[in-house]
Coordinates of C-alpha atoms in Angstrom, one line a residue:
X817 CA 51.2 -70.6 19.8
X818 CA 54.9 -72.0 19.6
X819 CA 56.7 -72.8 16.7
X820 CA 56.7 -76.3 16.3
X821 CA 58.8 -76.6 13.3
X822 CA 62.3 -76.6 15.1
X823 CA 63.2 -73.8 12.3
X824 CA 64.0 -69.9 13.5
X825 CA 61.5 -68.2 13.6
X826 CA 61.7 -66.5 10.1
X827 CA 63.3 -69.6 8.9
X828 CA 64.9 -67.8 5.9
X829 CA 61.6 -66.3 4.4
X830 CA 60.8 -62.1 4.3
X831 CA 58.2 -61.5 6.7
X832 CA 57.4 -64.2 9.3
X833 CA 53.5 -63.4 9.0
X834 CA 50.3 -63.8 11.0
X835 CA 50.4 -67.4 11.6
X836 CA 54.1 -67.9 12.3
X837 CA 54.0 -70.5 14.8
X838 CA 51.2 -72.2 13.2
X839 CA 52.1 -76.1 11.4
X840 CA 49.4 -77.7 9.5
X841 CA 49.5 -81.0 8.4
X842 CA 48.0 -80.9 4.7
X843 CA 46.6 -84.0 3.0
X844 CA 44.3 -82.4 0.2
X845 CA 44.8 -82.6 -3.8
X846 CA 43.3 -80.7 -6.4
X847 CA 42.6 -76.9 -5.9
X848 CA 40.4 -76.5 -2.6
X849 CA 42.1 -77.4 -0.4
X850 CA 46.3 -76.6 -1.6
X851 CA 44.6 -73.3 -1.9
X852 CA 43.3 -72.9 1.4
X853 CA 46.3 -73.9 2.6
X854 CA 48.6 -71.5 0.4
X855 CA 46.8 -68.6 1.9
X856 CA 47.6 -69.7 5.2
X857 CA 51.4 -70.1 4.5
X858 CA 51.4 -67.1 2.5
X859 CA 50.4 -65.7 6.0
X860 CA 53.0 -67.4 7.6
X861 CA 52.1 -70.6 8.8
X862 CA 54.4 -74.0 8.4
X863 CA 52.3 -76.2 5.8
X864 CA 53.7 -80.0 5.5
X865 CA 51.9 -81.0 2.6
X866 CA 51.2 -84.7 3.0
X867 CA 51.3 -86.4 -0.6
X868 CA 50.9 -90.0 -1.7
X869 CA 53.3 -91.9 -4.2
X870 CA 51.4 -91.0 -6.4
X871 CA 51.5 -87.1 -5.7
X872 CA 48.9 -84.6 -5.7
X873 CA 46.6 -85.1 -8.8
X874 CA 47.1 -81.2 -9.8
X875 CA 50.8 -81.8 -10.4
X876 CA 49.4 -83.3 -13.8
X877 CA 47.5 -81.1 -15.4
X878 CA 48.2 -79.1 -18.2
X879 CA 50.5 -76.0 -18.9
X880 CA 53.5 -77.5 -17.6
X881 CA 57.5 -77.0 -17.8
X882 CA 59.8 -78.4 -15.9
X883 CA 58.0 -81.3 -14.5
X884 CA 55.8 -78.8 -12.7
X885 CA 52.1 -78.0 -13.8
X886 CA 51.3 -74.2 -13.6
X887 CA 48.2 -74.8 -11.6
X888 CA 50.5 -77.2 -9.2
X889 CA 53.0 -73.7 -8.9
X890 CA 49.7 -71.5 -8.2
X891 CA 48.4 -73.0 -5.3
X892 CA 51.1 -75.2 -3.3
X893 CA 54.0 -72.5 -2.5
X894 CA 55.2 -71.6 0.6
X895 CA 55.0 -75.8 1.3
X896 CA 56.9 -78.5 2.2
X897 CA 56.0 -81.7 0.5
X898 CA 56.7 -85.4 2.6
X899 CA 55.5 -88.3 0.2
X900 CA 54.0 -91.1 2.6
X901 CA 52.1 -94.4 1.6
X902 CA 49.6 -94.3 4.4
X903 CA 48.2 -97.6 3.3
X904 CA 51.8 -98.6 4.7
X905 CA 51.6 -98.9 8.9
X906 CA 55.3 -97.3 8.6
X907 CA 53.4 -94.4 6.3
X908 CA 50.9 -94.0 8.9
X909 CA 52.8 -94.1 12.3
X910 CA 55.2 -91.6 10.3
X911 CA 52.0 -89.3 9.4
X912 CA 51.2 -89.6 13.2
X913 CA 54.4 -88.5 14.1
X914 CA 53.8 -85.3 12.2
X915 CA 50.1 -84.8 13.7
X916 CA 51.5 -84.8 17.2
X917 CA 53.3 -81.5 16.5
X918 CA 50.8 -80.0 14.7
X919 CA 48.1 -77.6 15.3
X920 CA 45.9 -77.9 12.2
X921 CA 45.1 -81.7 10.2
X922 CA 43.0 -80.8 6.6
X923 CA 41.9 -83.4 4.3
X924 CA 39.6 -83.3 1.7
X925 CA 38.2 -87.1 0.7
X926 CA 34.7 -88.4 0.1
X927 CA 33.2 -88.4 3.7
X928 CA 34.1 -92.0 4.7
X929 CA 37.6 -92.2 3.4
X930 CA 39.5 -90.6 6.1
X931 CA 38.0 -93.3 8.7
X932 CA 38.6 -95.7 6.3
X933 CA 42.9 -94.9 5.8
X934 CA 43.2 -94.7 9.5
X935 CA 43.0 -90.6 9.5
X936 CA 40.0 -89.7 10.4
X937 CA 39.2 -87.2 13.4
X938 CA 39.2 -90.3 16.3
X939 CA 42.3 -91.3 15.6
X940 CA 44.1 -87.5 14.5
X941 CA 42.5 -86.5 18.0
X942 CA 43.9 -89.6 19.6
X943 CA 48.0 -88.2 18.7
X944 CA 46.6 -84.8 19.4
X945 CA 43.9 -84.2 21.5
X946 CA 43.6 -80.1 20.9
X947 CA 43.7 -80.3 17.3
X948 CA 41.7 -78.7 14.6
X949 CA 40.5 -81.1 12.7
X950 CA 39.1 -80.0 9.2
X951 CA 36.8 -81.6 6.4
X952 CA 36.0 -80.3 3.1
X953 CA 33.7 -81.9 1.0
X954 CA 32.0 -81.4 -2.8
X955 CA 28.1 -82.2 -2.2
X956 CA 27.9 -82.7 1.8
X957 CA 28.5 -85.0 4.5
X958 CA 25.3 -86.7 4.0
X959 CA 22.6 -87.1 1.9
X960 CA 21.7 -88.7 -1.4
X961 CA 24.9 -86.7 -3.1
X962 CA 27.5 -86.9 0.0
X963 CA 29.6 -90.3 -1.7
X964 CA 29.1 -88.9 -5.6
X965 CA 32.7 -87.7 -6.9
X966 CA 32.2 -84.0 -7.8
X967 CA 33.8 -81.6 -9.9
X968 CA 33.1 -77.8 -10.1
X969 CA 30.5 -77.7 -13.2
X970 CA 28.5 -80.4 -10.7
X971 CA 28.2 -77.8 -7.5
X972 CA 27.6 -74.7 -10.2
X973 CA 24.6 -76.3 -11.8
X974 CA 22.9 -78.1 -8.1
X975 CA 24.1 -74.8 -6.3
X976 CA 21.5 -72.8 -8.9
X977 CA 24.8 -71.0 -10.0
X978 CA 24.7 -71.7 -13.9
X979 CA 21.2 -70.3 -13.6
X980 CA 22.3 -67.4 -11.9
X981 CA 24.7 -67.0 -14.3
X982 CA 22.1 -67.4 -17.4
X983 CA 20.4 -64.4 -15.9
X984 CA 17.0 -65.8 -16.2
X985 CA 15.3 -69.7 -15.4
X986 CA 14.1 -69.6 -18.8
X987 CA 17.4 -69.1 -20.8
X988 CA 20.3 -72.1 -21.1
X989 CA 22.5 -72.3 -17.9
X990 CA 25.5 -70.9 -18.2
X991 CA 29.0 -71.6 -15.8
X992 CA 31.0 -69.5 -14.5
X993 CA 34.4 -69.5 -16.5
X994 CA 36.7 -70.3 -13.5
X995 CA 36.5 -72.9 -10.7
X996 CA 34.8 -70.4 -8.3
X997 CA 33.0 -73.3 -5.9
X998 CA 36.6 -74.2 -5.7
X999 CA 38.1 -71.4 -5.1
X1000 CA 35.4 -69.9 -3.0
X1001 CA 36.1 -73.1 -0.6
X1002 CA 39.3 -72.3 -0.4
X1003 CA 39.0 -69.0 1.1
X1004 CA 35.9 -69.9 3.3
X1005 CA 38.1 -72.6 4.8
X1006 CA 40.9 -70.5 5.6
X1007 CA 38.8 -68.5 7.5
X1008 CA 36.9 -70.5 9.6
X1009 CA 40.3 -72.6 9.9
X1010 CA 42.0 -69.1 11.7
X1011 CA 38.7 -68.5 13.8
X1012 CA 39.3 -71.9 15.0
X1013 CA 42.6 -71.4 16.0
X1014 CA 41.5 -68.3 17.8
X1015 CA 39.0 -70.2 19.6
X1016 CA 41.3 -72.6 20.4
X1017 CA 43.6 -70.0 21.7
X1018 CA 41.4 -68.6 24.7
X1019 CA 39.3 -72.0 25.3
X1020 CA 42.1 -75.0 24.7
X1021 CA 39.4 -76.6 22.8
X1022 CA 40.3 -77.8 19.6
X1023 CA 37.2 -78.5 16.9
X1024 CA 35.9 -80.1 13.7
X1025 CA 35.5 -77.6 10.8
X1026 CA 33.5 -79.0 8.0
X1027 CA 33.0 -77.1 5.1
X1028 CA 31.3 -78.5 1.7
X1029 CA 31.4 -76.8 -1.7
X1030 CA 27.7 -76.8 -2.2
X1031 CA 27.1 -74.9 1.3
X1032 CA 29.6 -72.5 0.5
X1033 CA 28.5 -71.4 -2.8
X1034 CA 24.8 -71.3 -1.9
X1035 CA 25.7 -69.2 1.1
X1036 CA 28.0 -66.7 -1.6
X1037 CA 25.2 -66.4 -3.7
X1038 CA 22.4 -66.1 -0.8
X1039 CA 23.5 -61.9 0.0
X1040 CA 23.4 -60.8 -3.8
X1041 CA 21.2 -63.5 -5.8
X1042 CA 18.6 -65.0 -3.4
X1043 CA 16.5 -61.8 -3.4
X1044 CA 13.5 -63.6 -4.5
X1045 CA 13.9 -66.6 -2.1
X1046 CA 14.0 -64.5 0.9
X1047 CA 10.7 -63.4 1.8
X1048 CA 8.6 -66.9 2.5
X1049 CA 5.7 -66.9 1.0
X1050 CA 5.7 -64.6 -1.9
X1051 CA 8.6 -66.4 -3.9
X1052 CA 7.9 -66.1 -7.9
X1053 CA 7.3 -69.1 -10.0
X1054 CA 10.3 -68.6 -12.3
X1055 CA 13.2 -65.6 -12.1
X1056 CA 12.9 -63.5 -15.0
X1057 CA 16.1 -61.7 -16.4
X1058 CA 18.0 -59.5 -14.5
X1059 CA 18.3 -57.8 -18.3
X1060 CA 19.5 -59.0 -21.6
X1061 CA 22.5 -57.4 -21.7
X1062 CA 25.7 -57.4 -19.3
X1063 CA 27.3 -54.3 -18.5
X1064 CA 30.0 -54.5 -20.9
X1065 CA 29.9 -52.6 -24.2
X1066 CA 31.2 -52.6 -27.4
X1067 CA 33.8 -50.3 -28.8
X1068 CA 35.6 -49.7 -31.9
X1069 CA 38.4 -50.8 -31.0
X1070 CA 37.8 -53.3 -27.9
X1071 CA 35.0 -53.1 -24.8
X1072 CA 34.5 -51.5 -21.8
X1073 CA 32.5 -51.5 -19.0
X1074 CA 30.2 -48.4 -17.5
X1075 CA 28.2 -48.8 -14.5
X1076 CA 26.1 -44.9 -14.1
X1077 CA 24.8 -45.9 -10.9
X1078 CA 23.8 -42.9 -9.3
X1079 CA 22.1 -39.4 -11.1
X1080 CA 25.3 -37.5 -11.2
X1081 CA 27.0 -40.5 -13.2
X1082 CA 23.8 -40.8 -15.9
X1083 CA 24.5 -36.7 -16.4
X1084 CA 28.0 -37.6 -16.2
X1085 CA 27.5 -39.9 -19.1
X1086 CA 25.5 -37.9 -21.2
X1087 CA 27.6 -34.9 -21.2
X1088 CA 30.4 -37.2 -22.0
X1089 CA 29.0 -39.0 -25.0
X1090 CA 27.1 -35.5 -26.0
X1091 CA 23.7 -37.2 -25.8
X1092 CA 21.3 -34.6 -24.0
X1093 CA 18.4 -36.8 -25.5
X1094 CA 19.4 -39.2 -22.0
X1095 CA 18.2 -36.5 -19.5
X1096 CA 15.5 -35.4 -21.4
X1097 CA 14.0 -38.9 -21.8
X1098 CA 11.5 -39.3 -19.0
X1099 CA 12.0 -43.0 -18.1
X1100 CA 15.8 -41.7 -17.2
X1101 CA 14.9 -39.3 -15.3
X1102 CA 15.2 -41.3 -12.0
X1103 CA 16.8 -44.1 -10.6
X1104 CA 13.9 -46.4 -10.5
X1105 CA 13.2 -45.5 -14.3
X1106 CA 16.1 -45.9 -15.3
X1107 CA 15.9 -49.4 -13.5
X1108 CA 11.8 -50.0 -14.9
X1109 CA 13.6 -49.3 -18.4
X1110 CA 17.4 -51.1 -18.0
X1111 CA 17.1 -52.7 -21.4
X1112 CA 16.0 -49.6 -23.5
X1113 CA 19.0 -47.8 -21.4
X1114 CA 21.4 -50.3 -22.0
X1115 CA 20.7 -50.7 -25.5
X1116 CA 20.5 -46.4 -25.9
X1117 CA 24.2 -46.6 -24.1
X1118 CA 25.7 -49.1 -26.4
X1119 CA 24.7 -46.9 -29.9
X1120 CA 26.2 -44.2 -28.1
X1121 CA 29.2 -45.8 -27.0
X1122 CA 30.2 -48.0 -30.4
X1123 CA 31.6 -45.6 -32.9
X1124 CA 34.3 -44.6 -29.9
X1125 CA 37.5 -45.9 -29.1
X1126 CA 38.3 -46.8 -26.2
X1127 CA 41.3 -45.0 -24.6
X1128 CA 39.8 -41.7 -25.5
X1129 CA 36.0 -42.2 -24.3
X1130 CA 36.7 -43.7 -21.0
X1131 CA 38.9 -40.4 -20.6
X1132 CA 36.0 -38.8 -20.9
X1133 CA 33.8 -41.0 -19.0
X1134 CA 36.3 -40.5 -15.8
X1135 CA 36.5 -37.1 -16.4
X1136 CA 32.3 -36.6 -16.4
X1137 CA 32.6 -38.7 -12.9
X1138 CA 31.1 -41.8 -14.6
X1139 CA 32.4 -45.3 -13.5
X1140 CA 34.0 -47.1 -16.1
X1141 CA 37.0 -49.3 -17.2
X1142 CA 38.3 -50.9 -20.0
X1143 CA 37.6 -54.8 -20.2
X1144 CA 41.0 -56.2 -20.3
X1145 CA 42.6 -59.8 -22.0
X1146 CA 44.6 -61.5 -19.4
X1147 CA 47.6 -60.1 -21.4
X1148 CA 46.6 -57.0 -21.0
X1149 CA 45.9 -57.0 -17.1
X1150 CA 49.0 -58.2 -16.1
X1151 CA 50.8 -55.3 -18.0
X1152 CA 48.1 -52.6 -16.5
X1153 CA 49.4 -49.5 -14.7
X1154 CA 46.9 -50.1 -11.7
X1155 CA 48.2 -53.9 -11.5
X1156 CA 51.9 -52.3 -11.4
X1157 CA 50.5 -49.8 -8.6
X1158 CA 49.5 -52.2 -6.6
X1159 CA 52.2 -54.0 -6.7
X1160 CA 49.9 -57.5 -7.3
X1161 CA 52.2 -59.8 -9.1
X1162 CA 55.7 -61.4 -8.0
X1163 CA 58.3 -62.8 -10.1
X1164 CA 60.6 -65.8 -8.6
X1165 CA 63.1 -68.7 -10.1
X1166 CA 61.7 -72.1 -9.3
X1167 CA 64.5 -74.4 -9.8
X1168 CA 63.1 -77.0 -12.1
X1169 CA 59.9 -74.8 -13.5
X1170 CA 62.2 -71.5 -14.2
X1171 CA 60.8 -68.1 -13.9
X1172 CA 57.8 -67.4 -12.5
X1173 CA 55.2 -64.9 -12.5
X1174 CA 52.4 -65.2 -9.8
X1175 CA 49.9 -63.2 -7.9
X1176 CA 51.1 -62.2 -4.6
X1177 CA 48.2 -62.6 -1.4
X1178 CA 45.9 -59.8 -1.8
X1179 CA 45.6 -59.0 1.8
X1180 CA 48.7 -57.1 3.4
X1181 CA 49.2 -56.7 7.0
X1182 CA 51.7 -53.9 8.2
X1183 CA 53.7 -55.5 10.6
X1184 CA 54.5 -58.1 8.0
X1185 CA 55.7 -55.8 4.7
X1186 CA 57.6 -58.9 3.1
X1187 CA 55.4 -62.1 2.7
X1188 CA 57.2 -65.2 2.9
X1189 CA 57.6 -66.7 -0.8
X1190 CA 59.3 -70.1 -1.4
X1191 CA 58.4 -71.8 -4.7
X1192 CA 56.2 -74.9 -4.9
X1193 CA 58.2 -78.0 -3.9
X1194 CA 59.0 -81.2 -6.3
X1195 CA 57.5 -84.6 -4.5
X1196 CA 58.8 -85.4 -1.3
X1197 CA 61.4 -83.1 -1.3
X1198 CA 61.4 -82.9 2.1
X1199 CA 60.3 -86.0 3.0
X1200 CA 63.7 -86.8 4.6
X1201 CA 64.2 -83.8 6.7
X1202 CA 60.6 -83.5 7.9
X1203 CA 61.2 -87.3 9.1
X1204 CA 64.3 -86.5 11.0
X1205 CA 62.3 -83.9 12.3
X1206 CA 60.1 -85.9 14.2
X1207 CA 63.1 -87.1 15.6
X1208 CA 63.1 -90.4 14.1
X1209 CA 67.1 -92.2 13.5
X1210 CA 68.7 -91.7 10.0
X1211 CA 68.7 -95.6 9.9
X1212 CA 64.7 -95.5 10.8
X1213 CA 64.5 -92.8 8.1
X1214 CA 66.4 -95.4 5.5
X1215 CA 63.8 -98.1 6.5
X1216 CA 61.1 -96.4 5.7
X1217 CA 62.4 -95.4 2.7
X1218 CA 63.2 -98.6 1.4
X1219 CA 60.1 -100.0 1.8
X1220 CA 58.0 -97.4 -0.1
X1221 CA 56.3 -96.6 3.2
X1222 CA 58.2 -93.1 2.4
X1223 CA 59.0 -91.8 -0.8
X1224 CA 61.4 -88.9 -1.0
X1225 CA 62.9 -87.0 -4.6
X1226 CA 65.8 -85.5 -5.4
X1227 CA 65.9 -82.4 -8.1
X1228 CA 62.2 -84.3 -8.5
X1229 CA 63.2 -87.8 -9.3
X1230 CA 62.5 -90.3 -7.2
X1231 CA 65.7 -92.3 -5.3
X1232 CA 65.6 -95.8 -5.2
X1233 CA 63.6 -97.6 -2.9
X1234 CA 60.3 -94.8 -3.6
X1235 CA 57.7 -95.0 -5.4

């Protein structure tokens, strides 16, 4: 693939990445979607991140300085923003100017809205025939939910997740304390986004990837949590509890989490906590006891475990060959030694938000050490240069913007004649 952008190939960033060469034209809000597209221009690809007036909704939120919202910084960097009315035909024709050089178009309205702004697939295909063209969704593309808005407590509780994550039908639902439909989107987008682009590579074909939130959580929780579901005909009225109690213990001074999976880690733990009643109980004794008897087990390694602290026992647990670790505040993690091994979190100077701590892309490809990492950008911050780009005039450029068909910002503030 060529690099569309007009910039060198490195284009001032560390490591030019996987998908240098790659542009995407980005028209999502919210998490899924600025997500999806993070990853892929943390792995190098050029994202234009198409905004309204307006801006992207997560700029809003809360735990803000600067002007700039934390989630906002989190999931947008590595972008440029262009800020375009698209209900504007200078907007649009500008937008279309950007599709032409692009290899991936994302947008993630209700299903109908795209067709109805003037950017759905028929006309994206018409700038750019060999496009990939890709659609996320919350409930589906049809159906009796396909038009509802949805946030992620709606796909947790129709996806079965909240149940899932009561343990049991019969006790009260429960969510999941982060926006894992969202996230999980993200990710599953990104991927079938690059295996697109593969495609594309040895066919010439370009596609439609449609991805909604409900399939992708349903199909997350089909390989671990769907056990009873999966044989036809013998499905159980009701799921009964997985067990009672979570895998996380009390300690005096904090919790921790032990997982003796195998027989050498239940000796492991015995010997440890100097409890030789464990491997002389006979529902211990093997792995399907211990399994018959989880709650009796669990409860037996929790009066065991309490009266320790938990620096010293989970010494002892390691050394016994038992699987454990502590159970860490968010504080905590980011000062942990195995966070500082792997070398997880970046600092960086965003010019309005100030310093910045963030998580760098788990993944790491050896040819590419350095990951690129530019901050997130303030609204239509490159709205002029990405115009020029296309190779519209400086006095075209000036039209647009003074109309409002093109908004652009400088040190964030909008100039006169945007929005």
């Amino acid at each position: 693939m060529s690099n569309t952008t007009g910039e060198p190939e490195n284009s001032g960033r560390e490591g030019a990445g996987p998908l240098s060469g790659v542009t995407i034209v980005d028209l999502t809000a919210m998490i899924s979607g600025p997500l999806c597209t993070m990853m892929l221009a943390d792995q190098g690809a050029t994202v234009w991140k198409v905004e309204s007036p307006h801006g992207d909704w997560a700029r809003a939120v809360a735990t803000t300085r600067g002007g700039f919202s934390a989630s906002f910084l989190n999931n947008n960097r590595n972008k440029k923003s262009i800020c375009l009315d698209l209900k504007q035909p200078g907007g649009r024709d500008a937008l279309m100017r950007l599709v032409a050089r692009a290899d991936v178009f994302l947008q993630n309205f209700r299903p109908g809205a795209a067709e109805r702004l003037g950017v759905g697939e028929a006309a994206i295909r018409a700038v750019r025939p060999d496009i990939i063209y890709g659609s996320i969704a919350g409930f589906g593309f049809e159906g009796p939910y396909a038009e509802e808005p949805v946030f992620d407590p709606l796909i947790q509780a129709l996806s079965g997740l909240a149940t899932v994550q009561a343990g049991s039908d019969q006790a009260r639902p429960r969510l999941v304390r982060t926006i894992l439909p969202d996230k999980l989107t993200a990710t599953q987008m990104a991927q079938a986004l690059t295996a697109a682009l593969y495609r594309r590579e040895r066919s010439g074909r370009g596609d439609h990837v449609r991805l909604s939130m409900l399939d992708a959580v349903v199909s997350f929780l089909w390989s671990s949590d769907m056990g009873a579901r999966t044989f036809r005909g013998d499905e159980p009225e009701e799921e009964r509890a997985q067990s009672y109690i979570d895998l996380i213990y009390e300690v005096a001074d904090g919790h921790v989490s032990v997982a003796p999976i195998l027989d050498h880690h239940w000796r492991g733990l015995a010997e440890a906590l100097e409890r030789p009643e464990f491997l002389q109980d006979p529902r211990f004794s093997t792995a399907a006891g211990r399994e018959i008897h989880k709650d009796a087990r669990l409860e037996l390694t929790q009066e065991a475990l309490r009266p320790h602290r938990r620096d010293p026992v989970l010494a002892r647990l390691r050394a016994a060959g038992v699987p454990c670790a502590p159970v860490l505040t968010r504080r905590e993690m980011i000062a942990h030694p195995q966070i500082a091994a792997n070398g997880l979190l970046w600092e960086l100077d965003h010019p309005r938000a100030g310093p910045l701590r963030q998580a760098r892309p788990p993944a790491r490809f050896a040819a590419d050490p350095a990951p690129p990492r530019r901050p997130a950008p303030a609204l239509g911050e490159h709205t002029r240069a990405l115009l020029m780009e296309t190779g519209l005039s400086a006095a075209e450029v000036e039209a647009l913007l003074a109309t409002g068909a093109a908004v652009e910002t400088e040190s964030g503030a909008a100039r006169p004649g945007g929005a």
